[in-house]
Amino acid sequence: MTPQSIKVACSNCNMRELCMPMGLSSDELDRIDEVVATRRKVKRGTTLFRNGEKFTSLYAIRTGFFKTCVASEDGRDQVTGFQMAGEVIGLDGIVNDHHTCDAVALEDAEVCVMPFDRIEELSREVNVLQRHVHKIMSREIVREHGVMLLLGSMRAEERLAAFLLNLVQRLHARGFSQSELVLRMTREEIGSYLGLKLETVSRTFSKFVEDGIVEVKQRHVRILNTDALRDIVNPKACTE
């Protein structure tokens, strides 16, 4: 136990419905409380885990925002995802017991540390937890398929529109506005994730502003026309 780690109780956590399975009995919830024993604070700009580090735990994000990234061959960071409160990170380490990316806090954050050997042990006894872990893994696979589709076949406008829609949808599930968001990542990081140059990201944002689709003030984005964003991602078929 360190000063950065304190006792945590899932049963009293306001993020419980986002990262813990529904329908647990009070006894099962108590047992999970014992597994998720500590919270860890992560300062903005510091890493939660690094590529190559031994994998021991999954992390449920309680507060804050993270990016996961890998170093490309030319030494630049390639952003592979953005994660927010209520989501679980660290799944990359399961396959070979070592992490395959860096997880960097984009703002001061706090995570719940869940030792994976204890999760596996408890999953064998609490079926609903095992299903939940499988669901989290499946969601990650679906997300990666979505990113591959995004990078493989979409134009810049489609990529940025899909990114904004996905972000605001995830934030709305956490009780935030359906139309306003603060971007915790830089435009350069957005470009890295979407496979676009910084200039292209800036130009596309400007076009969305000109078309009256969004309003942008530094990192604050207000979506003025959600339907227009959806139409960019899924153009309506010609009815003529």
mmCIF file of N, CA and C in Angstrom, residues 13-149:
data_model
loop_
_atom_site.group_PDB
_atom_site.id
_atom_site.type_symbol
_atom_site.label_atom_id
_atom_site.label_comp_id
_atom_site.label_asym_id
_atom_site.label_seq_id
_atom_site.Cartn_x
_atom_site.Cartn_y
_atom_site.Cartn_z
ATOM 1 N N CYS A 13 -19.266 2.846 -5.627
ATOM 2 C CA CYS A 13 -18.665 3.658 -6.694
ATOM 3 C C CYS A 13 -19.728 4.101 -7.701
ATOM 4 N N ASN A 14 -19.693 5.389 -8.074
ATOM 5 C CA ASN A 14 -20.698 5.880 -9.025
ATOM 6 C C ASN A 14 -20.406 5.430 -10.460
ATOM 7 N N MET A 15 -19.264 4.789 -10.687
ATOM 8 C CA MET A 15 -18.936 4.252 -12.008
ATOM 9 C C MET A 15 -19.260 2.764 -12.104
ATOM 10 N N ARG A 16 -19.807 2.225 -11.024
ATOM 11 C CA ARG A 16 -20.002 0.777 -10.932
ATOM 12 C C ARG A 16 -20.778 0.197 -12.119
ATOM 13 N N GLU A 17 -21.872 0.880 -12.517
ATOM 14 C CA GLU A 17 -22.701 0.312 -13.584
ATOM 15 C C GLU A 17 -21.990 0.309 -14.929
ATOM 16 N N LEU A 18 -20.917 1.098 -15.065
ATOM 17 C CA LEU A 18 -20.192 1.149 -16.334
ATOM 18 C C LEU A 18 -19.098 0.090 -16.433
ATOM 19 N N CYS A 19 -18.444 -0.228 -15.319
ATOM 20 C CA CYS A 19 -17.331 -1.178 -15.444
ATOM 21 C C CYS A 19 -17.534 -2.483 -14.675
ATOM 22 N N MET A 20 -18.633 -2.589 -13.914
ATOM 23 C CA MET A 20 -18.918 -3.838 -13.198
ATOM 24 C C MET A 20 -20.191 -4.484 -13.763
ATOM 25 N N PRO A 21 -20.278 -5.813 -13.750
ATOM 26 C CA PRO A 21 -21.473 -6.471 -14.286
ATOM 27 C C PRO A 21 -22.716 -6.150 -13.474
ATOM 28 N N MET A 22 -23.863 -6.149 -14.161
ATOM 29 C CA MET A 22 -25.139 -5.927 -13.487
ATOM 30 C C MET A 22 -25.620 -7.247 -12.882
ATOM 31 N N GLY A 23 -26.495 -7.155 -11.914
ATOM 32 C CA GLY A 23 -27.146 -8.350 -11.381
ATOM 33 C C GLY A 23 -26.324 -9.140 -10.386
ATOM 34 N N LEU A 24 -25.319 -8.507 -9.771
ATOM 35 C CA LEU A 24 -24.531 -9.208 -8.757
ATOM 36 C C LEU A 24 -25.279 -9.196 -7.421
ATOM 37 N N SER A 25 -25.180 -10.295 -6.699
ATOM 38 C CA SER A 25 -25.749 -10.321 -5.350
ATOM 39 C C SER A 25 -24.816 -9.533 -4.435
ATOM 40 N N SER A 26 -25.311 -9.150 -3.265
ATOM 41 C CA SER A 26 -24.468 -8.367 -2.338
ATOM 42 C C SER A 26 -23.232 -9.176 -1.932
ATOM 43 N N ASP A 27 -23.383 -10.494 -1.820
ATOM 44 C CA ASP A 27 -22.249 -11.356 -1.463
ATOM 45 C C ASP A 27 -21.195 -11.347 -2.576
ATOM 46 N N GLU A 28 -21.660 -11.442 -3.848
ATOM 47 C CA GLU A 28 -20.735 -11.423 -4.990
ATOM 48 C C GLU A 28 -20.035 -10.072 -5.099
ATOM 49 N N LEU A 29 -20.783 -9.010 -4.830
ATOM 50 C CA LEU A 29 -20.205 -7.665 -4.890
ATOM 51 C C LEU A 29 -19.133 -7.498 -3.814
ATOM 52 N N ASP A 30 -19.392 -8.046 -2.628
ATOM 53 C CA ASP A 30 -18.394 -8.004 -1.544
ATOM 54 C C ASP A 30 -17.113 -8.708 -1.972
ATOM 55 N N ARG A 31 -17.265 -9.838 -2.684
ATOM 56 C CA ARG A 31 -16.091 -10.603 -3.114
ATOM 57 C C ARG A 31 -15.292 -9.830 -4.154
ATOM 58 N N ILE A 32 -16.004 -9.108 -5.042
ATOM 59 C CA ILE A 32 -15.309 -8.300 -6.037
ATOM 60 C C ILE A 32 -14.613 -7.113 -5.362
ATOM 61 N N ASP A 33 -15.253 -6.559 -4.329
ATOM 62 C CA ASP A 33 -14.620 -5.488 -3.543
ATOM 63 C C ASP A 33 -13.234 -5.915 -3.049
ATOM 64 N N GLU A 34 -13.133 -7.198 -2.682
ATOM 65 C CA GLU A 34 -11.851 -7.705 -2.169
ATOM 66 C C GLU A 34 -10.795 -7.775 -3.277
ATOM 67 N N VAL A 35 -11.238 -8.012 -4.515
ATOM 68 C CA VAL A 35 -10.306 -8.101 -5.651
ATOM 69 C C VAL A 35 -9.801 -6.719 -6.027
ATOM 70 N N VAL A 36 -10.738 -5.760 -6.133
ATOM 71 C CA VAL A 36 -10.366 -4.394 -6.514
ATOM 72 C C VAL A 36 -9.963 -3.670 -5.241
ATOM 73 N N ALA A 37 -8.716 -3.897 -4.844
ATOM 74 C CA ALA A 37 -8.303 -3.476 -3.510
ATOM 75 C C ALA A 37 -7.767 -2.054 -3.441
ATOM 76 N N THR A 38 -7.262 -1.525 -4.544
ATOM 77 C CA THR A 38 -6.603 -0.217 -4.456
ATOM 78 C C THR A 38 -6.988 0.708 -5.601
ATOM 79 N N ARG A 39 -6.838 1.993 -5.324
ATOM 80 C CA ARG A 39 -6.934 3.016 -6.359
ATOM 81 C C ARG A 39 -5.553 3.607 -6.546
ATOM 82 N N ARG A 40 -5.296 4.058 -7.771
ATOM 83 C CA ARG A 40 -3.980 4.650 -8.039
ATOM 84 C C ARG A 40 -4.179 5.962 -8.791
ATOM 85 N N LYS A 41 -3.518 7.004 -8.338
ATOM 86 C CA LYS A 41 -3.592 8.294 -9.011
ATOM 87 C C LYS A 41 -2.505 8.369 -10.083
ATOM 88 N N VAL A 42 -2.855 8.907 -11.246
ATOM 89 C CA VAL A 42 -1.897 9.034 -12.351
ATOM 90 C C VAL A 42 -1.919 10.488 -12.816
ATOM 91 N N LYS A 43 -0.789 11.165 -12.680
ATOM 92 C CA LYS A 43 -0.701 12.580 -13.054
ATOM 93 C C LYS A 43 -0.723 12.745 -14.570
ATOM 94 N N ARG A 44 -1.251 13.860 -15.015
ATOM 95 C CA ARG A 44 -1.300 14.164 -16.447
ATOM 96 C C ARG A 44 0.108 14.046 -17.061
ATOM 97 N N GLY A 45 0.197 13.347 -18.199
ATOM 98 C CA GLY A 45 1.464 13.204 -18.903
ATOM 99 C C GLY A 45 2.315 12.029 -18.452
ATOM 100 N N THR A 46 1.892 11.349 -17.383
ATOM 101 C CA THR A 46 2.667 10.190 -16.922
ATOM 102 C C THR A 46 1.995 8.898 -17.388
ATOM 103 N N THR A 47 2.758 7.807 -17.356
ATOM 104 C CA THR A 47 2.249 6.533 -17.875
ATOM 105 C C THR A 47 1.702 5.650 -16.755
ATOM 106 N N LEU A 48 0.618 4.973 -17.066
ATOM 107 C CA LEU A 48 0.050 3.974 -16.152
ATOM 108 C C LEU A 48 0.814 2.665 -16.322
ATOM 109 N N PHE A 49 1.094 2.300 -17.579
ATOM 110 C CA PHE A 49 1.972 1.152 -17.873
ATOM 111 C C PHE A 49 2.647 1.413 -19.207
ATOM 112 N N ARG A 50 3.762 0.706 -19.438
ATOM 113 C CA ARG A 50 4.558 0.910 -20.658
ATOM 114 C C ARG A 50 4.644 -0.361 -21.482
ATOM 115 N N ASN A 51 4.877 -0.181 -22.756
ATOM 116 C CA ASN A 51 5.121 -1.294 -23.668
ATOM 117 C C ASN A 51 6.287 -2.141 -23.130
ATOM 118 N N GLY A 52 6.089 -3.455 -23.029
ATOM 119 C CA GLY A 52 7.151 -4.351 -22.555
ATOM 120 C C GLY A 52 7.094 -4.650 -21.069
ATOM 121 N N GLU A 53 6.332 -3.850 -20.319
ATOM 122 C CA GLU A 53 6.207 -4.095 -18.879
ATOM 123 C C GLU A 53 5.419 -5.370 -18.620
ATOM 124 N N LYS A 54 5.769 -6.040 -17.525
ATOM 125 C CA LYS A 54 5.050 -7.270 -17.157
ATOM 126 C C LYS A 54 3.593 -6.937 -16.842
ATOM 127 N N PHE A 55 2.696 -7.753 -17.367
ATOM 128 C CA PHE A 55 1.260 -7.572 -17.146
ATOM 129 C C PHE A 55 0.847 -8.251 -15.854
ATOM 130 N N THR A 56 0.216 -7.487 -14.974
ATOM 131 C CA THR A 56 -0.280 -8.063 -13.715
ATOM 132 C C THR A 56 -1.741 -7.725 -13.456
ATOM 133 N N SER A 57 -2.192 -6.565 -13.969
ATOM 134 C CA SER A 57 -3.526 -6.084 -13.600
ATOM 135 C C SER A 57 -4.264 -5.438 -14.764
ATOM 136 N N LEU A 58 -5.589 -5.423 -14.655
ATOM 137 C CA LEU A 58 -6.430 -4.575 -15.491
ATOM 138 C C LEU A 58 -6.735 -3.321 -14.670
ATOM 139 N N TYR A 59 -7.068 -2.247 -15.355
ATOM 140 C CA TYR A 59 -7.325 -0.984 -14.664
ATOM 141 C C TYR A 59 -8.669 -0.414 -15.109
ATOM 142 N N ALA A 60 -9.551 -0.176 -14.146
ATOM 143 C CA ALA A 60 -10.820 0.494 -14.444
ATOM 144 C C ALA A 60 -10.600 1.984 -14.193
ATOM 145 N N ILE A 61 -10.852 2.791 -15.214
ATOM 146 C CA ILE A 61 -10.629 4.238 -15.073
ATOM 147 C C ILE A 61 -11.778 4.824 -14.260
ATOM 148 N N ARG A 62 -11.444 5.427 -13.149
ATOM 149 C CA ARG A 62 -12.468 6.019 -12.274
ATOM 150 C C ARG A 62 -12.701 7.484 -12.650
ATOM 151 N N THR A 63 -11.622 8.219 -12.828
ATOM 152 C CA THR A 63 -11.711 9.604 -13.309
ATOM 153 C C THR A 63 -10.575 9.836 -14.289
ATOM 154 N N GLY A 64 -10.780 10.771 -15.215
ATOM 155 C CA GLY A 64 -9.699 11.126 -16.133
ATOM 156 C C GLY A 64 -9.823 10.502 -17.508
ATOM 157 N N PHE A 65 -8.778 10.698 -18.294
ATOM 158 C CA PHE A 65 -8.778 10.331 -19.710
ATOM 159 C C PHE A 65 -7.388 9.821 -20.065
ATOM 160 N N PHE A 66 -7.307 8.762 -20.846
ATOM 161 C CA PHE A 66 -6.018 8.178 -21.249
ATOM 162 C C PHE A 66 -5.931 8.043 -22.759
ATOM 163 N N LYS A 67 -4.700 7.949 -23.246
ATOM 164 C CA LYS A 67 -4.482 7.497 -24.625
ATOM 165 C C LYS A 67 -3.570 6.282 -24.545
ATOM 166 N N THR A 68 -3.762 5.329 -25.449
ATOM 167 C CA THR A 68 -2.812 4.225 -25.590
ATOM 168 C C THR A 68 -2.062 4.450 -26.889
ATOM 169 N N CYS A 69 -0.770 4.177 -26.889
ATOM 170 C CA CYS A 69 0.039 4.416 -28.084
ATOM 171 C C CYS A 69 1.207 3.440 -28.150
ATOM 172 N N VAL A 70 1.704 3.245 -29.366
ATOM 173 C CA VAL A 70 2.894 2.418 -29.600
ATOM 174 C C VAL A 70 3.883 3.246 -30.415
ATOM 175 N N ALA A 71 5.155 2.959 -30.248
ATOM 176 C CA ALA A 71 6.177 3.675 -31.024
ATOM 177 C C ALA A 71 6.268 3.048 -32.412
ATOM 178 N N SER A 72 6.146 3.878 -33.447
ATOM 179 C CA SER A 72 6.279 3.359 -34.818
ATOM 180 C C SER A 72 7.758 3.197 -35.146
ATOM 181 N N GLU A 73 8.055 2.614 -36.300
ATOM 182 C CA GLU A 73 9.448 2.323 -36.662
ATOM 183 C C GLU A 73 10.311 3.572 -36.746
ATOM 184 N N ASP A 74 9.697 4.710 -37.116
ATOM 185 C CA ASP A 74 10.486 5.942 -37.210
ATOM 186 C C ASP A 74 10.556 6.683 -35.873
ATOM 187 N N GLY A 75 10.057 6.037 -34.800
ATOM 188 C CA GLY A 75 10.197 6.610 -33.467
ATOM 189 C C GLY A 75 9.040 7.473 -33.008
ATOM 190 N N ARG A 76 8.097 7.734 -33.906
ATOM 191 C CA ARG A 76 6.938 8.553 -33.512
ATOM 192 C C ARG A 76 5.912 7.701 -32.774
ATOM 193 N N ASP A 77 5.123 8.369 -31.930
ATOM 194 C CA ASP A 77 4.047 7.664 -31.220
ATOM 195 C C ASP A 77 2.830 7.531 -32.123
ATOM 196 N N GLN A 78 2.336 6.302 -32.248
ATOM 197 C CA GLN A 78 1.095 6.046 -32.983
ATOM 198 C C GLN A 78 -0.008 5.822 -31.957
ATOM 199 N N VAL A 79 -0.995 6.715 -31.924
ATOM 200 C CA VAL A 79 -2.090 6.577 -30.965
ATOM 201 C C VAL A 79 -3.018 5.457 -31.421
ATOM 202 N N THR A 80 -3.303 4.529 -30.512
ATOM 203 C CA THR A 80 -4.154 3.379 -30.851
ATOM 204 C C THR A 80 -5.538 3.454 -30.212
ATOM 205 N N GLY A 81 -5.740 4.398 -29.285
ATOM 206 C CA GLY A 81 -7.056 4.522 -28.675
ATOM 207 C C GLY A 81 -7.094 5.597 -27.609
ATOM 208 N N PHE A 82 -8.316 6.028 -27.283
ATOM 209 C CA PHE A 82 -8.553 6.965 -26.185
ATOM 210 C C PHE A 82 -9.542 6.312 -25.237
ATOM 211 N N GLN A 83 -9.255 6.362 -23.935
ATOM 212 C CA GLN A 83 -10.098 5.689 -22.949
ATOM 213 C C GLN A 83 -10.522 6.687 -21.870
ATOM 214 N N MET A 84 -11.743 6.517 -21.376
ATOM 215 C CA MET A 84 -12.296 7.461 -20.403
ATOM 216 C C MET A 84 -12.880 6.730 -19.199
ATOM 217 N N ALA A 85 -13.359 7.512 -18.232
ATOM 218 C CA ALA A 85 -13.929 6.956 -17.001
ATOM 219 C C ALA A 85 -14.979 5.893 -17.303
ATOM 220 N N GLY A 86 -14.906 4.788 -16.548
ATOM 221 C CA GLY A 86 -15.856 3.693 -16.725
ATOM 222 C C GLY A 86 -15.368 2.635 -17.693
ATOM 223 N N GLU A 87 -14.220 2.876 -18.342
ATOM 224 C CA GLU A 87 -13.672 1.887 -19.274
ATOM 225 C C GLU A 87 -12.479 1.174 -18.631
ATOM 226 N N VAL A 88 -12.201 -0.007 -19.141
ATOM 227 C CA VAL A 88 -11.130 -0.838 -18.579
ATOM 228 C C VAL A 88 -9.968 -0.891 -19.559
ATOM 229 N N ILE A 89 -8.755 -0.637 -19.065
ATOM 230 C CA ILE A 89 -7.577 -0.733 -19.934
ATOM 231 C C ILE A 89 -6.574 -1.733 -19.361
ATOM 232 N N GLY A 90 -5.679 -2.187 -20.256
ATOM 233 C CA GLY A 90 -4.676 -3.166 -19.856
ATOM 234 C C GLY A 90 -4.888 -4.524 -20.488
ATOM 235 N N LEU A 91 -5.993 -4.655 -21.275
ATOM 236 C CA LEU A 91 -6.314 -5.949 -21.898
ATOM 237 C C LEU A 91 -5.224 -6.426 -22.854
ATOM 238 N N ASP A 92 -4.432 -5.479 -23.389
ATOM 239 C CA ASP A 92 -3.359 -5.839 -24.332
ATOM 240 C C ASP A 92 -2.330 -6.777 -23.714
ATOM 241 N N GLY A 93 -2.230 -6.766 -22.386
ATOM 242 C CA GLY A 93 -1.201 -7.569 -21.716
ATOM 243 C C GLY A 93 -1.563 -9.026 -21.520
ATOM 244 N N ILE A 94 -2.833 -9.372 -21.744
ATOM 245 C CA ILE A 94 -3.280 -10.743 -21.456
ATOM 246 C C ILE A 94 -2.608 -11.766 -22.372
ATOM 247 N N VAL A 95 -2.425 -11.401 -23.644
ATOM 248 C CA VAL A 95 -1.988 -12.370 -24.648
ATOM 249 C C VAL A 95 -0.614 -12.990 -24.352
ATOM 250 N N ASN A 96 0.357 -12.172 -23.922
ATOM 251 C CA ASN A 96 1.684 -12.775 -23.657
ATOM 252 C C ASN A 96 2.320 -12.293 -22.353
ATOM 253 N N ASP A 97 1.461 -11.870 -21.415
ATOM 254 C CA ASP A 97 1.904 -11.465 -20.067
ATOM 255 C C ASP A 97 2.775 -10.212 -20.043
ATOM 256 N N HIS A 98 2.812 -9.494 -21.151
ATOM 257 C CA HIS A 98 3.517 -8.205 -21.187
ATOM 258 C C HIS A 98 2.660 -7.194 -21.939
ATOM 259 N N HIS A 99 2.715 -5.940 -21.497
ATOM 260 C CA HIS A 99 1.946 -4.902 -22.195
ATOM 261 C C HIS A 99 2.570 -4.622 -23.564
ATOM 262 N N THR A 100 1.710 -4.320 -24.526
ATOM 263 C CA THR A 100 2.186 -4.077 -25.895
ATOM 264 C C THR A 100 2.043 -2.611 -26.308
ATOM 265 N N CYS A 101 1.642 -1.756 -25.354
ATOM 266 C CA CYS A 101 1.509 -0.328 -25.654
ATOM 267 C C CYS A 101 1.773 0.472 -24.382
ATOM 268 N N ASP A 102 1.878 1.789 -24.532
ATOM 269 C CA ASP A 102 1.955 2.698 -23.385
ATOM 270 C C ASP A 102 0.560 3.242 -23.124
ATOM 271 N N ALA A 103 0.202 3.424 -21.858
ATOM 272 C CA ALA A 103 -1.048 4.103 -21.493
ATOM 273 C C ALA A 103 -0.670 5.391 -20.776
ATOM 274 N N VAL A 104 -1.010 6.528 -21.389
ATOM 275 C CA VAL A 104 -0.588 7.840 -20.877
ATOM 276 C C VAL A 104 -1.814 8.647 -20.458
ATOM 277 N N ALA A 105 -1.762 9.253 -19.274
ATOM 278 C CA ALA A 105 -2.875 10.068 -18.791
ATOM 279 C C ALA A 105 -2.884 11.412 -19.523
ATOM 280 N N LEU A 106 -4.033 11.764 -20.109
ATOM 281 C CA LEU A 106 -4.175 13.046 -20.802
ATOM 282 C C LEU A 106 -4.633 14.144 -19.850
ATOM 283 N N GLU A 107 -5.030 13.753 -18.649
ATOM 284 C CA GLU A 107 -5.352 14.683 -17.563
ATOM 285 C C GLU A 107 -5.147 13.909 -16.262
ATOM 286 N N ASP A 108 -5.101 14.594 -15.132
ATOM 287 C CA ASP A 108 -4.975 13.886 -13.854
ATOM 288 C C ASP A 108 -6.081 12.845 -13.757
ATOM 289 N N ALA A 109 -5.705 11.630 -13.399
ATOM 290 C CA ALA A 109 -6.659 10.523 -13.440
ATOM 291 C C ALA A 109 -6.520 9.645 -12.198
ATOM 292 N N GLU A 110 -7.522 8.794 -12.024
ATOM 293 C CA GLU A 110 -7.493 7.816 -10.945
ATOM 294 C C GLU A 110 -8.039 6.502 -11.484
ATOM 295 N N VAL A 111 -7.338 5.410 -11.195
ATOM 296 C CA VAL A 111 -7.782 4.097 -11.681
ATOM 297 C C VAL A 111 -7.930 3.126 -10.517
ATOM 298 N N CYS A 112 -8.808 2.140 -10.714
ATOM 299 C CA CYS A 112 -8.931 1.039 -9.760
ATOM 300 C C CYS A 112 -8.085 -0.118 -10.297
ATOM 301 N N VAL A 113 -7.192 -0.617 -9.467
ATOM 302 C CA VAL A 113 -6.271 -1.687 -9.874
ATOM 303 C C VAL A 113 -6.918 -3.042 -9.592
ATOM 304 N N MET A 114 -7.023 -3.876 -10.661
ATOM 305 C CA MET A 114 -7.662 -5.185 -10.521
ATOM 306 C C MET A 114 -6.669 -6.282 -10.905
ATOM 307 N N PRO A 115 -5.987 -6.890 -9.941
ATOM 308 C CA PRO A 115 -5.018 -7.951 -10.244
ATOM 309 C C PRO A 115 -5.674 -9.056 -11.075
ATOM 310 N N PHE A 116 -5.071 -9.387 -12.219
ATOM 311 C CA PHE A 116 -5.734 -10.280 -13.161
ATOM 312 C C PHE A 116 -5.841 -11.712 -12.647
ATOM 313 N N ASP A 117 -4.866 -12.174 -11.883
ATOM 314 C CA ASP A 117 -4.939 -13.545 -11.363
ATOM 315 C C ASP A 117 -6.135 -13.698 -10.412
ATOM 316 N N ARG A 118 -6.448 -12.631 -9.654
ATOM 317 C CA ARG A 118 -7.603 -12.681 -8.758
ATOM 318 C C ARG A 118 -8.910 -12.625 -9.554
ATOM 319 N N ILE A 119 -8.914 -11.834 -10.651
ATOM 320 C CA ILE A 119 -10.115 -11.768 -11.498
ATOM 321 C C ILE A 119 -10.395 -13.135 -12.113
ATOM 322 N N GLU A 120 -9.327 -13.782 -12.611
ATOM 323 C CA GLU A 120 -9.491 -15.118 -13.206
ATOM 324 C C GLU A 120 -10.036 -16.116 -12.182
ATOM 325 N N GLU A 121 -9.473 -16.050 -10.985
ATOM 326 C CA GLU A 121 -9.872 -16.961 -9.916
ATOM 327 C C GLU A 121 -11.352 -16.762 -9.565
ATOM 328 N N LEU A 122 -11.760 -15.508 -9.407
ATOM 329 C CA LEU A 122 -13.136 -15.207 -9.029
ATOM 330 C C LEU A 122 -14.107 -15.468 -10.179
ATOM 331 N N SER A 123 -13.628 -15.261 -11.424
ATOM 332 C CA SER A 123 -14.481 -15.494 -12.602
ATOM 333 C C SER A 123 -14.952 -16.940 -12.687
ATOM 334 N N ARG A 124 -14.118 -17.853 -12.207
ATOM 335 C CA ARG A 124 -14.482 -19.269 -12.245
ATOM 336 C C ARG A 124 -15.646 -19.564 -11.296
ATOM 337 N N GLU A 125 -15.777 -18.730 -10.260
ATOM 338 C CA GLU A 125 -16.822 -18.954 -9.248
ATOM 339 C C GLU A 125 -18.047 -18.067 -9.467
ATOM 340 N N VAL A 126 -17.834 -16.865 -10.032
ATOM 341 C CA VAL A 126 -18.947 -15.929 -10.262
ATOM 342 C C VAL A 126 -19.131 -15.807 -11.779
ATOM 343 N N ASN A 127 -20.067 -16.588 -12.314
ATOM 344 C CA ASN A 127 -20.245 -16.661 -13.767
ATOM 345 C C ASN A 127 -20.513 -15.308 -14.421
ATOM 346 N N VAL A 128 -21.282 -14.471 -13.724
ATOM 347 C CA VAL A 128 -21.642 -13.176 -14.311
ATOM 348 C C VAL A 128 -20.393 -12.306 -14.499
ATOM 349 N N LEU A 129 -19.394 -12.473 -13.626
ATOM 350 C CA LEU A 129 -18.142 -11.715 -13.777
ATOM 351 C C LEU A 129 -17.367 -12.213 -14.991
ATOM 352 N N GLN A 130 -17.337 -13.541 -15.171
ATOM 353 C CA GLN A 130 -16.645 -14.112 -16.328
ATOM 354 C C GLN A 130 -17.257 -13.609 -17.634
ATOM 355 N N ARG A 131 -18.594 -13.589 -17.692
ATOM 356 C CA ARG A 131 -19.275 -13.078 -18.888
ATOM 357 C C ARG A 131 -18.947 -11.618 -19.126
ATOM 358 N N HIS A 132 -18.836 -10.870 -18.029
ATOM 359 C CA HIS A 132 -18.537 -9.439 -18.137
ATOM 360 C C HIS A 132 -17.127 -9.216 -18.698
ATOM 361 N N VAL A 133 -16.162 -10.004 -18.216
ATOM 362 C CA VAL A 133 -14.778 -9.893 -18.723
ATOM 363 C C VAL A 133 -14.756 -10.228 -20.217
ATOM 364 N N HIS A 134 -15.491 -11.283 -20.610
ATOM 365 C CA HIS A 134 -15.571 -11.644 -22.035
ATOM 366 C C HIS A 134 -16.206 -10.523 -22.852
ATOM 367 N N LYS A 135 -17.203 -9.871 -22.257
ATOM 368 C CA LYS A 135 -17.896 -8.768 -22.933
ATOM 369 C C LYS A 135 -16.928 -7.597 -23.172
ATOM 370 N N ILE A 136 -16.115 -7.296 -22.156
ATOM 371 C CA ILE A 136 -15.127 -6.208 -22.280
ATOM 372 C C ILE A 136 -14.135 -6.535 -23.398
ATOM 373 N N MET A 137 -13.666 -7.787 -23.433
ATOM 374 C CA MET A 137 -12.725 -8.204 -24.481
ATOM 375 C C MET A 137 -13.374 -8.117 -25.860
ATOM 376 N N SER A 138 -14.621 -8.570 -25.953
ATOM 377 C CA SER A 138 -15.340 -8.532 -27.222
ATOM 378 C C SER A 138 -15.515 -7.095 -27.700
ATOM 379 N N ARG A 139 -15.841 -6.196 -26.759
ATOM 380 C CA ARG A 139 -16.020 -4.783 -27.100
ATOM 381 C C ARG A 139 -14.731 -4.214 -27.697
ATOM 382 N N GLU A 140 -13.597 -4.642 -27.145
ATOM 383 C CA GLU A 140 -12.300 -4.172 -27.648
ATOM 384 C C GLU A 140 -12.051 -4.668 -29.074
ATOM 385 N N ILE A 141 -12.440 -5.919 -29.348
ATOM 386 C CA ILE A 141 -12.286 -6.470 -30.703
ATOM 387 C C ILE A 141 -13.163 -5.703 -31.685
ATOM 388 N N VAL A 142 -14.413 -5.440 -31.286
ATOM 389 C CA VAL A 142 -15.340 -4.684 -32.144
ATOM 390 C C VAL A 142 -14.792 -3.283 -32.396
ATOM 391 N N ARG A 143 -14.249 -2.658 -31.343
ATOM 392 C CA ARG A 143 -13.665 -1.310 -31.494
ATOM 393 C C ARG A 143 -12.519 -1.330 -32.506
ATOM 394 N N GLU A 144 -11.657 -2.343 -32.414
ATOM 395 C CA GLU A 144 -10.527 -2.423 -33.345
ATOM 396 C C GLU A 144 -11.002 -2.626 -34.774
ATOM 397 N N HIS A 145 -12.059 -3.423 -34.958
ATOM 398 C CA HIS A 145 -12.627 -3.599 -36.304
ATOM 399 C C HIS A 145 -13.135 -2.268 -36.835
ATOM 400 N N GLY A 146 -13.762 -1.497 -35.939
ATOM 401 C CA GLY A 146 -14.277 -0.181 -36.323
ATOM 402 C C GLY A 146 -13.166 0.752 -36.755
ATOM 403 N N VAL A 147 -12.052 0.716 -36.026
ATOM 404 C CA VAL A 147 -10.897 1.561 -36.361
ATOM 405 C C VAL A 147 -10.312 1.136 -37.711
ATOM 406 N N MET A 148 -10.233 -0.171 -37.948
ATOM 407 C CA MET A 148 -9.706 -0.666 -39.231
ATOM 408 C C MET A 148 -10.579 -0.192 -40.396
ATOM 409 N N LEU A 149 -11.894 -0.208 -40.196
ATOM 410 C CA LEU A 149 -12.822 0.272 -41.216
ATOM 411 C C LEU A 149 -12.617 1.764 -41.451
#
